[in-house]
Coordinates of C-alpha atoms in Angstrom, one line a residue:
E1 CA 0.2 -0.1 0.0
P2 CA 1.6 3.5 -0.8
T3 CA 2.8 6.1 2.4
L4 CA 0.5 9.2 2.8
K5 CA 3.3 10.8 1.6
Q6 CA 3.4 9.1 -1.6
L7 CA -0.6 9.8 -2.4
M8 CA 0.0 13.5 -1.6
T9 CA 2.9 14.8 -2.1
A10 CA 1.4 18.0 -4.4
I11 CA 2.0 18.2 -8.2
A12 CA 2.8 22.2 -9.5
P13 CA -0.1 23.0 -11.8
P14 CA 0.6 22.6 -16.0
P15 CA 1.5 26.3 -16.8
G16 CA -1.5 29.0 -16.8
V17 CA -3.5 27.2 -14.0
H18 CA -3.9 29.2 -10.7
F19 CA -5.9 29.1 -8.2
A20 CA -7.7 32.6 -8.1
D21 CA -11.0 31.4 -7.9
L22 CA -9.9 29.4 -4.2
A23 CA -7.7 31.9 -2.7
S24 CA -10.6 34.3 -1.1
A25 CA -9.3 35.1 2.0
P26 CA -8.1 38.4 2.6
G27 CA -4.2 38.5 1.8
G28 CA -4.2 35.6 0.1
C29 CA -4.7 33.9 3.6
F30 CA -6.7 34.3 6.9
R31 CA -4.6 32.7 9.9
I32 CA -6.9 30.7 12.2
E33 CA -4.5 29.7 15.1
D34 CA -6.7 27.2 16.1
T35 CA -7.1 24.0 13.6
A36 CA -10.2 22.5 15.2
R37 CA -12.0 25.6 13.9
R38 CA -11.3 25.3 10.6
A39 CA -14.6 24.0 9.5
I40 CA -14.9 24.3 5.4
T41 CA -18.0 25.4 4.7
L42 CA -20.4 23.9 1.6
E43 CA -20.1 26.4 -0.7
Q44 CA -16.2 26.4 -0.5
L45 CA -16.3 22.4 -1.4
E46 CA -18.3 23.6 -3.9
R47 CA -16.0 25.6 -5.4
I48 CA -13.2 23.2 -4.9
A49 CA -15.3 20.1 -6.6
R50 CA -15.3 22.8 -9.7
H51 CA -11.9 24.0 -9.7
V52 CA -11.3 20.0 -10.2
A53 CA -14.1 19.7 -12.5
T54 CA -12.9 22.7 -15.0
R55 CA -9.3 21.4 -15.1
L56 CA -10.5 17.4 -15.9
G57 CA -12.3 19.5 -19.3
G58 CA -15.8 18.9 -17.2
E59 CA -18.6 20.8 -15.8
L60 CA -20.6 20.5 -12.0
E61 CA -23.3 21.4 -11.4
V62 CA -25.5 21.3 -8.1
V63 CA -28.7 21.4 -8.1
K64 CA -31.1 22.0 -4.9
E65 CA -34.7 21.8 -5.6
K66 CA -36.7 18.8 -4.7
G67 CA -33.8 17.2 -3.2
I68 CA -30.4 17.9 -3.7
N69 CA -27.6 16.4 -6.0
A70 CA -24.3 17.7 -8.1
T71 CA -24.1 16.0 -11.3
W72 CA -20.7 15.7 -13.9
K73 CA -20.6 16.5 -17.1
Q74 CA -18.1 16.5 -19.9
T75 CA -17.5 19.4 -21.9
R76 CA -14.1 19.3 -23.9
D77 CA -11.8 16.9 -24.2
A78 CA -8.8 18.6 -23.7
G79 CA -8.5 18.7 -19.9
E80 CA -5.1 17.7 -17.5
R81 CA -4.7 14.0 -17.5
W82 CA -4.7 13.5 -13.1
L83 CA -2.8 10.0 -12.1
G84 CA -4.0 8.2 -9.1
K85 CA -3.0 4.6 -7.1
R86 CA -5.5 2.1 -7.2
L87 CA -5.7 -1.7 -6.3
R88 CA -5.4 -4.0 -8.8
G89 CA -5.7 -6.9 -7.9
D90 CA -3.7 -7.4 -4.7
R91 CA -1.4 -4.4 -6.0
F92 CA -1.7 -0.8 -6.1
V93 CA -1.0 0.9 -9.8
Q94 CA -1.1 4.1 -11.4
Q95 CA -3.6 4.9 -13.6
A96 CA -4.9 7.8 -15.1
V97 CA -8.7 9.3 -13.0
S98 CA -11.7 11.0 -14.4
F99 CA -13.2 13.5 -12.3
S100 CA -15.5 11.0 -10.7
E101 CA -12.7 9.7 -10.0
V102 CA -10.7 11.7 -7.9
N103 CA -10.5 11.3 -4.2
L104 CA -9.1 13.1 -1.9
Y105 CA -5.2 12.0 -2.2
E106 CA -5.5 13.1 -5.4
C107 CA -7.4 16.7 -4.7
N108 CA -4.2 17.1 -2.2
K109 CA -1.8 16.1 -4.6
Y110 CA -3.2 18.7 -7.2
V111 CA -5.3 21.1 -5.7
I112 CA -4.9 21.4 -1.8
G113 CA -1.0 21.3 -2.1
P114 CA 0.0 23.7 -4.9
A115 CA -2.7 26.0 -3.7
T116 CA -1.4 26.7 -0.3
A117 CA 2.2 25.6 -0.5
A118 CA 3.0 29.9 -1.1
Q119 CA 1.3 31.1 2.0
C120 CA 2.1 27.6 4.1
C121 CA -1.5 27.5 4.9
S122 CA -4.4 24.8 5.4
M123 CA -7.2 24.9 2.3
V124 CA -9.9 26.1 4.8
E125 CA -7.3 29.5 5.4
L126 CA -6.8 30.1 2.0
M127 CA -10.7 30.5 1.6
A128 CA -11.7 31.6 5.3
S129 CA -12.0 35.4 6.1
E130 CA -12.8 34.6 9.8
E131 CA -12.9 31.6 12.0
Q132 CA -15.1 29.0 11.2
P133 CA -15.8 26.3 14.1
P134 CA -17.6 23.4 13.1
D135 CA -21.2 22.7 13.0
Y136 CA -20.7 18.8 11.8
F137 CA -17.5 16.9 11.8
A138 CA -16.8 14.8 9.1
S139 CA -15.7 11.4 9.9
H140 CA -14.8 9.8 6.1
F141 CA -12.3 7.9 4.1
P142 CA -10.3 9.9 2.1
A143 CA -10.4 7.1 -0.8
E144 CA -13.8 7.7 -1.4
S145 CA -14.3 10.5 -4.8
V146 CA -14.3 14.0 -3.9
I147 CA -18.1 14.5 -6.1
E148 CA -19.7 11.6 -4.0
F149 CA -18.5 12.9 -0.5
L150 CA -20.1 16.4 -2.0
K151 CA -23.1 14.6 -2.5
C152 CA -23.5 13.0 0.9
L153 CA -23.1 16.4 2.7
L154 CA -25.3 18.1 0.2
E155 CA -27.7 15.7 1.1
H156 CA -27.0 16.1 4.7
S157 CA -27.4 19.6 4.9
W158 CA -30.9 19.3 3.0
A159 CA -32.3 16.3 5.5
R160 CA -31.1 18.5 8.0
G161 CA -32.8 21.3 7.1
L162 CA -29.3 23.7 7.9
E163 CA -30.4 25.9 4.3
S164 CA -34.3 26.1 5.0
E165 CA -36.3 28.6 6.7
E166 CA -38.7 25.9 7.4
G167 CA -39.3 21.8 6.6
Y168 CA -40.0 19.3 8.7
H169 CA -38.1 18.3 11.8
N170 CA -39.2 15.2 13.9
G171 CA -41.9 14.7 11.6
E172 CA -43.6 18.4 12.4
M173 CA -44.0 21.1 9.7
M174 CA -41.8 23.8 11.7
Q175 CA -40.9 27.9 11.0
P176 CA -38.6 28.3 11.9
H177 CA -36.3 25.1 11.9
P178 CA -34.8 24.8 14.8
L179 CA -31.7 23.7 12.7
Y180 CA -31.7 26.5 10.5
L181 CA -28.2 28.6 9.9
G182 CA -30.0 31.5 9.4
G183 CA -29.1 31.7 5.4
R184 CA -25.5 31.4 5.9
S185 CA -23.5 27.8 4.4
P186 CA -22.8 24.7 7.2
R187 CA -19.7 24.0 8.1
Y188 CA -17.9 20.7 8.0
W189 CA -14.6 20.1 9.6
V190 CA -12.6 17.8 7.0
G191 CA -9.2 16.7 7.6
A192 CA -7.6 17.3 4.6
H193 CA -9.2 21.2 4.2
A194 CA -8.6 21.9 8.2
N195 CA -4.6 20.4 8.5
N196 CA -1.8 22.6 6.9
Q197 CA -0.3 19.6 4.9
H198 CA 2.8 21.4 4.6
E199 CA 3.1 21.3 8.4
L200 CA 1.3 17.9 9.8
A201 CA 3.9 16.5 12.3
S202 CA 2.2 19.8 13.9
E203 CA -0.7 18.9 13.5
I204 CA -0.7 15.7 15.4
V205 CA 0.0 15.3 19.3
D206 CA 0.5 12.6 21.6
D207 CA -2.3 12.7 23.3
L208 CA -5.9 11.7 21.1
A209 CA -7.9 13.7 23.3
Q210 CA -6.0 16.8 22.4
T211 CA -5.9 16.4 18.4
S212 CA -7.4 18.7 16.5
F213 CA -10.0 15.8 15.3
A214 CA -11.5 15.4 18.6
R215 CA -11.3 19.0 19.6
A216 CA -14.0 19.8 16.6
M217 CA -15.6 17.0 17.3
Q218 CA -16.2 18.8 21.1
I219 CA -17.2 21.7 19.1
A220 CA -19.9 20.7 16.2
K221 CA -23.4 20.1 17.3
G222 CA -23.3 16.5 15.6
T223 CA -21.0 14.2 13.7
V224 CA -21.3 12.5 10.1
S225 CA -20.0 9.5 9.1
V226 CA -20.3 9.3 5.6
V227 CA -19.5 5.6 4.6
D228 CA -17.4 5.5 0.8
G229 CA -19.5 2.6 -1.5
S230 CA -16.6 0.1 -0.3
A231 CA -17.0 0.8 3.4
G232 CA -13.4 1.4 4.0
C233 CA -13.8 3.9 6.1
F234 CA -14.5 1.1 8.8
E235 CA -11.3 -0.3 7.9
R236 CA -9.2 3.6 8.4
I237 CA -8.1 3.9 12.6
W238 CA -8.1 7.1 12.4
C239 CA -12.8 6.5 11.2
V240 CA -12.5 4.1 14.1
Y241 CA -11.6 6.7 16.8
E242 CA -13.9 8.9 15.4
L243 CA -16.7 6.8 15.6
Y244 CA -15.7 5.7 19.2

């Protein structure tokens, strides 16, 4: 199995590719000292997914009427060629991946790492203009596709009524909806976006209860366990710890 470093080592973008669509923080970086307060908003997650889709020659559409969904379509052939490690039989092989196959490891390699390299910051700090404490903590397996992960959180937000002024709660129609966030985008704590990928050693401490993971869960009102198609999350020790 490839090491985490092999999976996530940043690759410089090709000439002409920039990250202006993602770097929205004042001055290019808004420092948030407490990693536990670096949750990412759904709107920011959508922007990252759109960036990935565009570079791979496609287009992302998010529909928020009568349920919720995110769809992807190829709009041109001349997209970039991204490579990822995939298990084939009893070994991992490197292969080209389409947008629907891009996971968080590849997203870090081609987007998060190079986008944040100059500022040496986390992805959230590249995009935020204030602290972003989590509404929910997302426990998940980074090998799931980024579009499936986004779709799961979009569905969670819709089902919980986080962006709805009125809706059903415990079987009753309520206005205002008790979980409505007042019109702002829901915030989810996601390790790859919250941690500074250039200084990962400083993000992990010996006392697990004091890790940013555990402290983010203490701040959040709930935890979302995103189960990937192969249920690989149940084989990952961090996911097991988070479930515990």
